[in-house]
CSV table of C-alpha atoms and ligand atoms in Angstrom, one decimal:
chain,number,residue,atom,x,y,z
A,294,MET,CA,-3.7,-4.9,12.0
A,295,ALA,CA,-1.0,-6.9,10.4
A,296,SER,CA,1.7,-7.4,13.0
A,297,GLN,CA,5.3,-6.4,12.4
A,298,ALA,CA,6.3,-10.0,11.9
A,299,GLU,CA,3.6,-10.3,9.2
A,300,VAL,CA,4.7,-7.1,7.5
A,301,ASP,CA,8.4,-8.3,7.7
A,302,PHE,CA,7.4,-11.7,6.2
A,303,MET,CA,6.4,-9.9,3.0
A,304,TYR,CA,8.6,-6.9,2.8
A,305,THR,CA,11.9,-7.8,4.6
A,306,LEU,CA,12.1,-11.3,3.2
A,307,THR,CA,11.8,-9.8,-0.3
A,308,ASP,CA,13.8,-6.7,0.4
A,309,LYS,CA,17.0,-7.5,-1.7
A,310,LEU,CA,15.1,-9.2,-4.5
A,311,PHE,CA,12.8,-6.2,-4.7
A,312,ARG,CA,15.6,-3.7,-4.9
A,313,LEU,CA,17.6,-5.7,-7.4
A,314,SER,CA,14.4,-5.9,-9.6
A,315,MET,CA,12.9,-2.5,-9.2
A,316,GLY,CA,15.8,-0.3,-8.3
A,317,ASP,CA,16.8,0.8,-4.8
A,318,LEU,CA,14.1,3.4,-4.5
A,319,GLY,CA,11.4,1.3,-6.3
A,320,ASP,CA,7.8,1.8,-5.5
A,321,PHE,CA,5.6,-1.1,-4.4
A,322,SER,CA,2.2,0.3,-5.1
A,323,GLY,CA,0.1,0.9,-8.2
A,324,ALA,CA,1.6,3.3,-10.7
A,325,LYS,CA,-0.4,6.1,-12.5
A,326,TYR,CA,-0.6,5.3,-16.2
A,327,ASP,CA,-4.0,7.0,-16.6
A,328,GLY,CA,-4.7,4.3,-19.2
A,329,ASP,CA,-1.6,5.1,-21.3
A,330,PHE,CA,0.2,1.8,-21.2
A,331,SER,CA,2.9,3.1,-23.6
A,332,LEU,CA,4.5,4.6,-20.5
A,333,SER,CA,7.3,2.7,-18.7
A,334,LEU,CA,6.8,1.7,-15.1
A,335,ARG,CA,9.3,4.3,-14.0
A,336,GLN,CA,7.4,7.0,-15.9
A,337,ALA,CA,4.1,6.0,-14.5
A,338,GLN,CA,5.5,5.9,-10.9
A,339,ALA,CA,7.0,9.4,-11.5
A,340,ARG,CA,3.6,10.6,-12.7
A,341,LYS,CA,2.1,9.3,-9.5
A,342,HIS,CA,4.7,11.1,-7.4
A,343,ALA,CA,4.1,14.4,-9.2
A,344,TYR,CA,0.3,14.0,-8.9
A,345,VAL,CA,0.6,13.4,-5.1
A,346,VAL,CA,2.7,16.6,-4.6
A,347,GLU,CA,0.4,18.6,-6.8
A,348,GLN,CA,-2.7,17.4,-4.9
A,349,LEU,CA,-1.1,17.9,-1.5
A,350,ARG,CA,-0.2,21.5,-2.5
A,351,VAL,CA,2.9,21.5,-0.4
A,352,PRO,CA,5.5,24.0,-1.6
A,353,ALA,CA,9.3,23.7,-1.5
A,354,GLY,CA,10.4,24.1,2.1
A,355,GLY,CA,7.3,22.3,3.4
A,356,ARG,CA,7.1,19.0,5.2
A,357,VAL,CA,5.3,15.8,4.1
A,358,LEU,CA,4.7,12.6,6.1
A,359,ASP,CA,4.6,9.3,4.3
A,360,LEU,CA,2.7,6.6,6.2
A,361,GLY,CA,4.1,3.1,5.1
A,362,CYS,CA,6.9,4.6,3.0
A,363,GLY,CA,8.3,1.3,1.6
A,364,TRP,CA,11.7,1.7,0.0
A,365,GLY,CA,11.4,5.5,-0.1
A,366,GLY,CA,10.4,6.3,-3.7
A,367,MET,CA,7.9,9.0,-2.7
A,368,LEU,CA,10.3,10.4,0.0
A,369,ALA,CA,13.1,10.7,-2.5
A,370,TYR,CA,10.8,12.4,-5.0
A,371,VAL,CA,9.7,15.0,-2.4
A,372,ARG,CA,13.3,15.6,-1.4
A,373,GLY,CA,14.0,16.4,-5.1
A,374,ARG,CA,11.3,19.0,-5.0
A,375,GLY,CA,12.9,20.7,-1.9
A,376,ILE,CA,10.3,19.3,0.5
A,377,ARG,CA,11.3,17.6,3.7
A,378,GLY,CA,9.9,14.1,3.9
A,379,VAL,CA,9.5,11.9,7.0
A,380,GLY,CA,8.5,8.3,6.6
A,381,VAL,CA,7.4,5.4,8.8
A,382,THR,CA,7.4,1.7,8.0
A,383,LEU,CA,7.0,-1.6,9.9
A,384,SER,CA,9.7,-3.3,7.8
A,385,THR,CA,13.3,-3.4,9.2
A,386,GLY,CA,14.6,-4.2,5.7
A,387,GLN,CA,13.0,-1.1,4.3
A,388,LEU,CA,14.2,1.0,7.2
A,389,ARG,CA,17.8,-0.1,6.5
A,390,ALA,CA,17.4,0.5,2.7
A,391,CYS,CA,16.0,4.0,3.2
A,392,GLY,CA,18.9,4.7,5.5
A,393,TYR,CA,21.3,4.0,2.7
A,394,HIS,CA,19.8,7.0,0.8
A,395,GLY,CA,19.8,9.4,3.8
A,396,LEU,CA,16.0,9.4,4.0
A,397,GLU,CA,14.4,10.2,7.3
A,398,VAL,CA,12.5,7.0,8.1
A,399,HIS,CA,11.4,5.5,11.4
A,400,LEU,CA,10.2,2.0,12.5
A,401,LEU,CA,6.8,3.0,13.8
A,402,ASP,CA,3.2,2.0,13.4
A,403,ALA,CA,1.6,4.6,11.2
A,404,ARG,CA,-1.6,4.5,13.2
A,405,THR,CA,0.0,5.6,16.4
A,406,LEU,CA,1.5,8.9,15.4
A,407,THR,CA,0.4,12.1,17.2
A,408,PRO,CA,1.5,15.7,16.8
A,409,GLU,CA,3.9,15.0,19.7
A,410,THR,CA,5.8,12.4,17.6
A,411,PHE,CA,7.1,14.6,14.8
A,412,GLY,CA,4.9,17.7,14.9
A,413,VAL,CA,2.2,18.7,12.4
A,414,PHE,CA,2.9,18.3,8.6
A,415,ASP,CA,1.9,20.4,5.6
A,416,GLY,CA,0.5,17.2,4.0
A,417,VAL,CA,0.3,13.4,4.5
A,418,VAL,CA,0.5,10.6,2.0
A,419,SER,CA,0.0,6.9,2.3
A,420,LEU,CA,0.4,4.6,-0.7
A,421,GLY,CA,-0.5,0.9,-0.3
A,422,ALA,CA,-0.3,0.7,3.5
A,423,PHE,CA,-4.0,1.1,4.4
A,424,GLU,CA,-4.5,-2.5,3.1
A,425,HIS,CA,-2.6,-3.7,6.2
A,426,PHE,CA,-4.4,-1.8,8.9
A,427,CYS,CA,-7.3,-4.2,9.6
A,428,SER,CA,-6.6,-7.9,10.1
A,429,THR,CA,-9.0,-10.8,9.3
A,430,GLU,CA,-9.6,-11.3,13.0
A,431,GLN,CA,-10.5,-7.7,13.5
A,432,TYR,CA,-12.8,-7.7,10.5
A,433,ARG,CA,-14.6,-10.8,11.9
A,434,ALA,CA,-14.9,-9.1,15.3
A,435,GLY,CA,-16.7,-6.1,13.6
A,436,GLU,CA,-13.8,-3.7,14.3
A,437,GLN,CA,-13.1,-2.6,10.7
A,438,ASP,CA,-15.0,0.7,10.8
A,439,ARG,CA,-13.6,1.7,14.1
A,440,ILE,CA,-10.0,1.0,13.0
A,441,TYR,CA,-10.3,3.1,9.9
A,442,SER,CA,-12.2,5.9,11.8
A,443,ASP,CA,-9.4,6.0,14.4
A,444,PHE,CA,-6.8,6.1,11.7
A,445,PHE,CA,-8.5,9.1,9.9
A,446,ARG,CA,-8.9,10.9,13.3
A,447,SER,CA,-5.2,10.5,14.0
A,448,VAL,CA,-4.1,11.6,10.5
A,449,ALA,CA,-6.5,14.7,10.8
A,450,ALA,CA,-4.5,15.7,13.9
A,451,LEU,CA,-1.3,15.7,11.9
A,452,VAL,CA,-2.3,18.4,9.4
A,453,PRO,CA,-3.7,21.9,9.8
A,454,PRO,CA,-7.3,22.7,8.8
A,455,GLY,CA,-7.4,22.6,5.0
A,456,GLY,CA,-4.3,20.4,5.0
A,457,ARG,CA,-4.5,17.4,2.6
A,458,PHE,CA,-4.1,13.6,2.9
A,459,PHE,CA,-3.5,11.6,-0.2
A,460,LEU,CA,-4.6,8.0,0.3
A,461,GLN,CA,-4.1,5.2,-2.3
A,462,THR,CA,-5.4,1.8,-1.4
A,463,MET,CA,-6.8,-1.5,-2.7
A,464,VAL,CA,-10.3,-2.3,-1.7
A,465,PHE,CA,-12.5,-5.3,-2.2
A,466,GLY,CA,-14.4,-5.0,-5.5
A,467,LYS,CA,-18.0,-5.5,-6.5
A,468,ASN,CA,-17.6,-9.2,-7.1
A,469,MET,CA,-16.0,-10.0,-3.7
A,470,ILE,CA,-17.2,-13.3,-2.2
A,471,PRO,CA,-18.1,-13.8,1.5
A,472,PHE,CA,-15.2,-14.1,3.9
A,473,GLU,CA,-16.1,-17.7,4.8
A,474,GLU,CA,-15.7,-18.9,1.2
A,475,VAL,CA,-12.0,-17.7,0.9
A,476,ASP,CA,-9.9,-20.9,0.9
A,477,VAL,CA,-6.5,-21.6,-0.5
A,478,ARG,CA,-7.5,-25.3,-0.8
A,479,ALA,CA,-10.5,-24.4,-3.0
A,480,PRO,CA,-10.5,-25.6,-6.7
A,481,ARG,CA,-7.5,-24.1,-8.5
A,482,LEU,CA,-8.2,-20.6,-10.0
A,483,SER,CA,-11.7,-20.4,-8.4
A,484,ASN,CA,-12.4,-17.0,-6.8
A,485,ALA,CA,-12.0,-18.6,-3.4
A,486,HIS,CA,-8.6,-20.1,-4.3
A,487,VAL,CA,-7.3,-16.8,-5.8
A,488,LEU,CA,-8.3,-14.8,-2.7
A,489,GLY,CA,-6.8,-17.6,-0.5
A,490,LEU,CA,-3.5,-17.2,-2.2
A,491,LEU,CA,-3.6,-13.4,-1.8
A,492,GLY,CA,-4.3,-13.9,1.9
A,493,LYS,CA,-1.0,-15.9,2.1
A,494,THR,CA,1.0,-13.1,0.4
A,495,PHE,CA,-0.4,-10.5,2.7
A,496,PRO,CA,-1.0,-12.3,6.0
A,497,GLY,CA,-2.9,-10.5,8.7
A,498,SER,CA,-4.5,-8.1,6.2
A,499,TRP,CA,-8.2,-7.7,5.3
A,500,LEU,CA,-9.2,-4.9,2.8
A,501,PRO,CA,-11.9,-2.2,3.0
A,502,GLN,CA,-15.3,-3.1,1.7
A,503,GLY,CA,-15.2,-0.8,-1.3
A,504,ASP,CA,-14.4,2.9,-1.6
A,505,GLY,CA,-17.7,3.7,0.2
A,506,GLN,CA,-16.3,2.4,3.5
A,507,VAL,CA,-13.1,4.4,3.2
A,508,GLU,CA,-15.1,7.6,2.4
A,509,ARG,CA,-17.6,7.0,5.2
A,510,CYS,CA,-14.9,6.5,7.8
A,511,ALA,CA,-13.0,9.6,6.6
A,512,GLN,CA,-16.0,11.8,6.4
A,513,PRO,CA,-16.2,13.2,9.9
A,514,HIS,CA,-12.6,14.4,9.6
A,515,PHE,CA,-12.0,15.0,5.9
A,516,ARG,CA,-13.8,16.4,2.9
A,517,LEU,CA,-13.2,14.3,-0.3
A,518,VAL,CA,-11.7,16.5,-2.9
A,519,GLU,CA,-10.8,14.0,-5.7
A,520,LYS,CA,-11.1,10.3,-6.3
A,521,GLU,CA,-9.7,8.2,-9.1
A,522,ASN,CA,-10.0,4.5,-9.9
A,523,GLY,CA,-6.7,2.8,-10.5
A,524,ARG,CA,-7.7,-0.8,-11.1
A,525,ARG,CA,-6.6,-1.1,-14.8
A,526,ASP,CA,-3.4,0.8,-14.0
A,527,TYR,CA,-2.7,-1.7,-11.2
A,528,ILE,CA,-3.0,-4.6,-13.6
A,529,GLU,CA,-0.4,-3.0,-15.9
A,530,THR,CA,1.8,-2.2,-12.8
A,531,ILE,CA,1.7,-5.9,-11.8
A,532,ARG,CA,2.6,-7.0,-15.4
A,533,GLN,CA,5.6,-4.7,-15.3
A,534,TRP,CA,6.7,-6.0,-11.8
A,535,ARG,CA,6.5,-9.6,-12.9
A,536,ALA,CA,8.7,-8.9,-16.0
A,537,ARG,CA,11.2,-7.2,-13.8
A,538,PHE,CA,11.2,-9.9,-11.1
A,539,ALA,CA,11.8,-12.5,-13.9
A,540,ARG,CA,14.8,-10.6,-15.4
A,541,PHE,CA,18.1,-12.4,-14.8
A,542,HIS,CA,20.6,-11.0,-12.3
A,543,TRP,CA,23.2,-13.3,-10.8
A,544,ARG,CA,22.8,-11.9,-7.3
A,545,LYS,CA,19.0,-12.6,-7.5
A,546,SER,CA,19.8,-16.2,-8.4
A,547,LEU,CA,21.9,-16.5,-5.3
A,548,LEU,CA,19.1,-14.9,-3.2
A,549,TYR,CA,16.6,-17.4,-4.7
A,550,LEU,CA,18.9,-20.2,-3.4
A,551,THR,CA,18.8,-18.8,0.1
A,552,LEU,CA,15.0,-19.0,0.0
A,553,ILE,CA,15.0,-22.8,-0.6
A,554,PRO,CA,14.7,-23.6,3.2
A,555,TRP,CA,11.6,-21.3,3.3
A,556,TYR,CA,10.3,-23.2,0.3
A,557,ALA,CA,10.9,-26.5,1.9
A,558,ARG,CA,9.4,-25.8,5.3
A,559,SER,CA,6.6,-23.3,4.7
A,560,ALA,CA,3.4,-24.1,2.9
A,561,ASP,CA,2.5,-20.4,3.4
A,562,PHE,CA,5.7,-19.3,1.6
A,563,ARG,CA,4.9,-21.6,-1.3
A,564,HIS,CA,1.4,-20.3,-1.6
A,565,ALA,CA,2.5,-16.7,-1.2
A,566,PHE,CA,5.4,-16.6,-3.7
A,567,VAL,CA,5.6,-19.7,-5.9
A,568,SER,CA,2.1,-20.7,-6.7
A,569,GLY,CA,2.7,-19.9,-10.4
A,570,ILE,CA,-0.5,-17.8,-10.4
A,571,SER,CA,-0.7,-14.0,-10.4
A,572,ALA,CA,-3.5,-13.9,-7.8
A,573,ASN,CA,-3.7,-10.1,-7.6
A,574,THR,CA,-3.9,-9.7,-11.4
A,575,ILE,CA,-6.7,-12.3,-11.6
A,576,ALA,CA,-8.5,-10.6,-8.6
A,577,PHE,CA,-8.3,-7.2,-10.2
A,578,GLU,CA,-9.5,-8.6,-13.6
A,579,ARG,CA,-12.5,-10.3,-12.0
A,580,GLU,CA,-13.2,-7.2,-9.8
A,581,LEU,CA,-12.7,-9.1,-6.6
A,582,LEU,CA,-10.3,-6.3,-5.9
A,583,ASP,CA,-10.5,-2.7,-6.9
A,584,HIS,CA,-8.2,0.3,-6.4
A,585,PHE,CA,-8.6,4.0,-5.6
A,586,ARG,CA,-6.6,7.2,-5.1
A,587,PHE,CA,-8.4,9.6,-2.7
A,588,VAL,CA,-7.5,13.2,-2.1
A,589,PHE,CA,-8.9,14.3,1.3
A,590,GLU,CA,-8.9,17.8,2.9
A,591,ARG,CA,-9.1,18.3,6.6
A,592,ARG,CA,-12.2,19.9,7.9
A,593,GLU,CA,-12.0,23.0,10.1
A,594,ASP,CA,-13.1,21.0,13.1
A,595,PRO,CA,-11.8,17.5,12.7
A,596,THR,CA,-13.4,16.1,15.8
A,597,GLY,CA,-16.8,17.5,15.2
A,598,GLU,CA,-19.5,16.8,12.6
A,599,PRO,CA,-18.9,18.0,9.1
A,600,ARG,CA,-19.9,21.7,8.7
A,601,ASN,CA,-21.1,21.7,5.1
A,602,GLY,CA,-22.6,18.3,4.8
A,603,GLY,CA,-20.4,16.8,2.2
B,165,SAM,C1,2.8,-2.1,-0.4
B,165,SAM,S1,4.0,-1.4,0.5
B,165,SAM,C2,4.0,0.3,-0.1
B,165,SAM,C3,5.2,1.0,0.1
B,165,SAM,C4,5.3,2.4,-0.4
B,165,SAM,N1,4.3,3.3,0.1
B,165,SAM,C5,5.2,2.4,-1.9
B,165,SAM,O1,4.3,3.0,-2.5
B,165,SAM,O2,6.2,1.9,-2.5
B,165,SAM,C6,3.2,-1.2,2.1
B,165,SAM,C7,4.0,-0.4,3.2
B,165,SAM,O3,3.2,-0.3,4.3
B,165,SAM,C8,4.0,-0.5,5.5
B,165,SAM,N2,3.1,-0.7,6.6
B,165,SAM,C9,2.1,-1.6,6.7
B,165,SAM,N3,1.4,-1.5,7.9
B,165,SAM,C10,2.0,-0.5,8.5
B,165,SAM,C11,1.8,0.2,9.8
B,165,SAM,N4,0.8,-0.2,10.6
B,165,SAM,N5,2.6,1.2,10.1
B,165,SAM,C12,3.6,1.6,9.3
B,165,SAM,N6,3.8,1.0,8.1
B,165,SAM,C13,3.1,0.0,7.7
B,165,SAM,C14,4.9,-1.6,5.1
B,165,SAM,O4,6.0,-1.7,6.0
B,165,SAM,C15,5.3,-1.1,3.7
B,165,SAM,O5,6.3,-0.2,3.8
């Protein structure tokens, strides 16, 4: 798993810049355009929030758990629908920022929650956090399946039978190259280079090997109800993010100045944030990366084998 320091590197360092660019309750995961790129980023993120709640089938008065809740966009939405949201994050900056909005958020590893932590929920959502659950070292040690299986087992214990889990995650795409070839020093813009840059932006994180691995690991505990591909929507989301990050704001200029020491002393920082290349856009375009929204429903007996095969 990416450690708290690694998660902080990305999310706390960029906390203020992110909020000044995206708004205080901005989302940092792929939006849901459904191919309609006339929508604004805000509209497409709102469409995603509404879709999640519809799929979770949690009524007003219910409780939803958000695993890896970021700056609280999803939690604020469920609150607006009269649903009580509880979030966990590993980023201290995000924890503080969610606190400004009175959201119930805790600094906890999403994979360690049990019914004893906050009880059982009517539904669970996780948007863009699963990507961080397996590190490169764990992948190389052959632990990826076990890590995901353990995670699905623990989520299954947090909802009643028939309760739903909405999972949105990037995965490696059909053109992914072997791990050994990924190298930030490879020829500029080669697949190896682009993936090397991504590894610097998200240190300590290795992605699932396609949607198949996610479904296989979930299968003993959850039935797959719905699956959507969000790769093209993600490319548009990143385009909108880049435009917003580039928009002038005097406080952002001051913040950029405070990052100069990082720039000067850390090659990782330069690779991660100022390479001048939108590595994730290129990786999605080349199908080195892919993206999925899964709706899972807990089986009757989450610790046993599936009852109806599928
Ligand atoms: C890409 S952001 C997505 C945030 C939010 N879900 C959204 O859609 O805007 C990833 C989030 O996952 C969190 N995260 C990563 N690994 C985690 C872990 N093991 N436990 C809890 N949160 C984790 C990060 O702190 C961050 O909030």
